[in-house]
CSV table of C-alpha atoms in Angstrom, one decimal:
chain,number,residue,atom,x,y,z
A,1,MET,CA,129.3,-7.9,103.1
A,2,GLU,CA,126.3,-9.3,104.5
A,3,TYR,CA,125.0,-12.4,102.2
A,4,THR,CA,121.1,-12.4,100.5
A,5,LYS,CA,119.2,-14.7,98.9
A,6,LYS,CA,121.4,-14.0,96.0
A,7,ASN,CA,123.9,-15.9,97.5
A,8,ILE,CA,122.0,-18.9,97.6
A,9,ILE,CA,120.1,-19.2,94.2
A,10,THR,CA,120.6,-16.7,91.4
A,11,ALA,CA,118.2,-16.7,87.7
A,12,LYS,CA,120.3,-17.8,85.4
A,13,ALA,CA,119.2,-15.6,82.6
A,14,GLY,CA,121.9,-16.4,79.8
A,15,ASN,CA,120.8,-19.9,80.0
A,16,ALA,CA,117.3,-18.7,79.5
A,17,ILE,CA,118.6,-16.4,76.7
A,18,MET,CA,120.2,-18.9,74.7
A,19,PHE,CA,117.5,-21.6,75.1
A,20,PHE,CA,115.1,-19.1,73.6
A,21,ILE,CA,117.5,-18.9,70.7
A,22,CYS,CA,118.4,-22.8,70.2
A,23,LEU,CA,114.3,-23.0,69.8
A,24,GLY,CA,114.0,-19.9,67.1
A,25,ILE,CA,116.6,-22.0,65.3
A,26,LEU,CA,114.2,-25.1,65.4
A,27,ALA,CA,111.5,-22.9,64.6
A,28,TYR,CA,113.4,-21.8,61.6
A,29,ALA,CA,114.5,-24.7,60.6
A,30,LEU,CA,111.1,-26.3,60.8
A,31,LEU,CA,109.7,-23.7,58.5
A,32,TYR,CA,112.5,-23.8,55.9
A,33,PHE,CA,111.9,-28.2,55.8
A,34,PHE,CA,108.7,-27.1,54.8
A,35,ASP,CA,109.5,-24.8,52.5
A,36,MET,CA,107.7,-21.9,54.6
A,37,ALA,CA,111.2,-20.2,54.7
A,38,SER,CA,114.6,-20.3,52.5
A,39,LEU,CA,118.3,-20.0,53.5
A,40,ASP,CA,118.7,-18.4,50.3
A,41,TRP,CA,119.6,-14.8,52.2
A,42,LEU,CA,122.3,-17.8,53.7
A,43,PHE,CA,124.2,-18.7,51.0
A,44,ARG,CA,124.1,-15.1,49.6
A,45,LEU,CA,126.1,-14.0,52.5
A,46,ILE,CA,128.3,-16.9,52.6
A,47,ASN,CA,129.4,-16.3,48.7
A,48,ASN,CA,129.3,-12.6,49.2
A,49,GLY,CA,126.0,-10.9,47.8
A,50,SER,CA,125.7,-13.1,44.7
A,51,ASP,CA,122.0,-13.1,43.7
A,52,THR,CA,122.7,-16.5,41.9
A,53,THR,CA,123.7,-18.5,45.0
A,54,ALA,CA,120.7,-20.6,46.5
A,55,ALA,CA,120.3,-23.1,49.3
A,56,PRO,CA,120.5,-27.0,47.8
A,57,GLU,CA,117.4,-29.0,48.3
A,58,ALA,CA,119.0,-31.8,49.9
A,59,LEU,CA,120.3,-30.0,53.1
A,60,LYS,CA,116.8,-29.7,54.6
A,61,THR,CA,117.6,-33.1,56.4
A,62,PRO,CA,121.3,-31.9,57.2
A,63,VAL,CA,119.7,-28.7,58.5
A,64,MET,CA,117.0,-30.2,60.2
A,65,VAL,CA,119.1,-32.5,62.1
A,66,ILE,CA,121.8,-29.9,63.4
A,67,ALA,CA,119.0,-27.9,64.6
A,68,GLY,CA,117.6,-30.2,66.8
A,69,CYS,CA,120.8,-31.1,68.3
A,70,ILE,CA,121.3,-27.3,68.9
A,71,PHE,CA,117.6,-27.3,70.2
A,72,LEU,CA,118.3,-30.5,72.4
A,73,PHE,CA,122.2,-28.9,74.4
A,74,GLY,CA,120.0,-25.8,75.2
A,75,ALA,CA,117.0,-27.6,76.5
A,76,LEU,CA,119.3,-29.3,78.4
A,77,ILE,CA,121.5,-26.7,79.9
A,78,PHE,CA,118.1,-24.5,80.8
A,79,PHE,CA,116.3,-27.4,82.0
A,80,SER,CA,119.0,-28.6,84.5
A,81,ASP,CA,119.5,-25.4,85.7
A,82,LEU,CA,115.6,-25.1,86.9
A,83,ALA,CA,115.6,-28.4,88.2
A,84,SER,CA,118.6,-27.6,90.1
A,85,SER,CA,116.7,-23.7,91.2
A,86,SER,CA,113.7,-26.2,92.0
A,87,LYS,CA,115.6,-28.3,94.3
A,88,VAL,CA,117.5,-24.8,96.3
A,89,LYS,CA,114.4,-23.5,96.9
A,90,LYS,CA,112.4,-26.1,98.0
A,91,ALA,CA,115.4,-26.9,100.7
A,92,LEU,CA,115.6,-23.3,101.6
A,93,SER,CA,111.6,-23.5,101.7
A,94,GLU,CA,112.2,-26.4,104.7
A,95,PHE,CA,115.2,-24.7,106.6
A,96,SER,CA,113.7,-21.5,106.5
A,97,GLU,CA,115.3,-18.8,104.6
A,98,ASP,CA,116.2,-16.7,108.1
A,99,ASP,CA,117.9,-19.2,110.2
A,100,VAL,CA,119.8,-20.0,106.7
A,101,LEU,CA,120.9,-16.7,105.7
A,102,ASP,CA,121.4,-16.1,110.2
A,103,GLN,CA,123.8,-19.0,109.6
A,104,MET,CA,125.9,-17.6,106.6
A,105,ASN,CA,126.3,-14.0,108.2
A,106,ASN,CA,126.8,-15.2,111.7
A,107,HIS,CA,128.3,-18.8,111.7
A,108,ALA,CA,130.4,-19.3,108.5
A,109,ALA,CA,132.7,-21.6,109.4
A,110,TYR,CA,134.5,-21.1,105.9
A,111,VAL,CA,133.5,-19.9,103.1
A,112,TYR,CA,134.3,-20.9,99.5
A,113,LYS,CA,134.7,-18.8,96.4
A,114,ILE,CA,136.1,-19.3,92.9
A,115,LYS,CA,138.3,-16.3,92.2
A,116,GLY,CA,137.2,-12.7,91.2
A,117,LYS,CA,133.5,-14.6,91.3
A,118,ASP,CA,131.1,-14.1,94.3
A,119,PRO,CA,131.1,-17.0,97.1
A,120,CYS,CA,129.9,-20.2,95.9
A,121,LEU,CA,130.3,-22.6,98.9
A,122,PHE,CA,129.2,-21.9,102.6
A,123,VAL,CA,130.2,-23.7,105.4
A,124,THR,CA,128.0,-23.6,108.3
A,125,ASP,CA,127.6,-24.5,112.3
A,126,LYS,CA,123.9,-25.6,111.0
A,127,TYR,CA,123.7,-25.7,107.0
A,128,ILE,CA,126.4,-26.3,104.1
A,129,VAL,CA,125.2,-24.2,101.4
A,130,CYS,CA,126.2,-24.5,97.7
A,131,LYS,CA,125.2,-21.8,95.6
A,132,ASN,CA,122.5,-23.0,92.8
A,133,ASN,CA,123.4,-26.6,94.0
A,134,PHE,CA,122.0,-28.1,97.2
A,135,ILE,CA,121.4,-27.0,100.9
A,136,CYS,CA,121.8,-29.9,103.6
A,137,ASN,CA,122.3,-29.9,107.3
A,138,THR,CA,125.9,-30.0,108.4
A,139,ARG,CA,125.6,-32.5,110.9
A,140,ASP,CA,123.4,-35.0,108.2
A,141,VAL,CA,127.3,-35.2,105.8
A,142,SER,CA,129.2,-38.6,106.7
A,143,TRP,CA,131.6,-39.0,103.6
A,144,SER,CA,134.0,-36.5,101.2
A,145,TYR,CA,135.7,-38.0,98.8
A,146,ILE,CA,136.7,-36.9,94.9
A,147,GLU,CA,135.0,-38.7,92.3
A,148,TYR,CA,136.2,-39.1,88.1
A,149,TYR,CA,132.9,-38.1,86.6
A,150,LYS,CA,134.5,-38.0,82.3
A,151,GLN,CA,137.9,-37.5,83.1
A,152,THR,CA,136.8,-34.7,84.7
A,153,PRO,CA,137.5,-34.3,89.5
A,154,ARG,CA,134.1,-33.7,91.1
A,155,MET,CA,134.1,-33.3,95.0
A,156,ILE,CA,131.3,-35.2,96.3
A,157,LEU,CA,129.8,-35.3,99.8
A,158,LYS,CA,127.5,-38.1,100.7
A,159,LEU,CA,125.3,-37.9,103.2
A,160,ARG,CA,123.8,-40.5,106.1
A,161,ASN,CA,120.9,-40.7,104.2
A,162,ASN,CA,123.3,-41.7,101.4
A,163,LYS,CA,122.4,-39.1,99.3
A,164,GLU,CA,124.6,-37.8,97.2
A,165,CYS,CA,125.6,-34.1,96.7
A,166,VAL,CA,127.9,-32.8,94.5
A,167,ILE,CA,129.8,-29.6,94.8
A,168,GLY,CA,132.6,-29.7,91.5
A,169,SER,CA,135.5,-29.5,90.5
A,170,ASN,CA,136.7,-25.8,91.4
A,171,PRO,CA,137.4,-26.5,94.8
A,172,VAL,CA,139.5,-29.6,93.5
A,173,TYR,CA,141.3,-27.4,91.1
A,174,ASP,CA,141.8,-24.8,93.1
A,175,LYS,CA,143.3,-27.1,96.0
A,176,LYS,CA,140.5,-26.1,98.4
A,177,ASN,CA,138.8,-29.2,98.5
A,178,ALA,CA,140.7,-30.1,101.7
A,179,GLU,CA,140.5,-27.2,103.7
A,180,ILE,CA,136.5,-27.1,103.4
A,181,ASN,CA,136.9,-31.6,104.6
A,182,THR,CA,138.6,-29.8,107.8
A,183,ALA,CA,136.2,-27.3,108.1
A,184,ILE,CA,133.2,-29.9,107.9
A,185,ASP,CA,135.3,-32.2,109.9
A,186,LYS,CA,135.5,-29.6,113.1
A,187,LEU,CA,131.5,-29.4,112.8
A,188,LEU,CA,130.6,-33.4,113.0
A,189,PRO,CA,130.8,-35.1,116.6
A,190,ASP,CA,132.2,-38.0,114.7
A,191,GLY,CA,134.6,-36.5,112.2
A,192,LEU,CA,133.8,-36.7,108.6
A,193,ILE,CA,135.6,-39.5,106.6
A,194,ILE,CA,137.3,-38.7,103.6
A,195,GLY,CA,138.8,-40.2,101.4
A,196,PHE,CA,137.8,-42.7,98.9
A,197,ASP,CA,138.8,-46.4,99.8
A,198,LYS,CA,137.0,-49.8,101.0
A,199,GLU,CA,137.5,-48.8,104.6
A,200,GLN,CA,135.8,-45.4,104.7
A,201,LYS,CA,133.1,-46.9,101.7
A,202,GLU,CA,132.4,-49.9,104.8
A,203,ALA,CA,133.0,-47.3,107.9
A,204,HIS,CA,130.4,-44.8,105.5
A,205,LYS,CA,127.5,-48.1,105.1
A,206,GLU,CA,127.8,-48.1,109.2
A,207,ARG,CA,127.0,-44.5,109.4
A,208,VAL,CA,123.8,-45.5,107.0
A,209,LYS,CA,123.0,-48.0,108.2
A,210,ALA,CA,123.1,-46.4,112.0
A,211,SER,CA,121.0,-43.8,110.4
A,212,LYS,CA,118.2,-45.7,109.9
A,213,GLU,CA,118.2,-47.9,113.3
């Protein structure tokens, strides 16, 4: 299998569709709020087609609040995806798309994929590529640990400039984070700091300090 740009970044059409659906719901709610549209059809549908069923006037504010929350949820997902895509595109341009793809196809030390899906993480001699998430220089990686975010474990890589790269939860759930760490560790002259405690945190700080000198 030859990896292509689609294995680095893909447009998530579903998120865009969901955003515009949420936008449509908000627009209709606004029309309803200003008496330019009606929800009587919805109440007739709920009440088996009764022509006497009309939407209560008191529903206007709750409908606007609900529609606003739905829109904010859709916008958050859509623009978060857009921001991640822009970040990956920028990194791909800086590192050179041809070089990144050459590394993925010819110099991969480890490839991780979620069961039943395409590969989503590549550890290569020169780069670590996390699909739709980040690209970084392998030699820049300093520290790997598991962090709990809202009770969900996720794998984190810290770079020597102290930048944080979030791989996510799947490697932890699939028990592949140790394999990823081993692959990275073998590629670093001074090894990978693994785990989170005071000693490892201080070791990482020393690397960050050294990188600034």
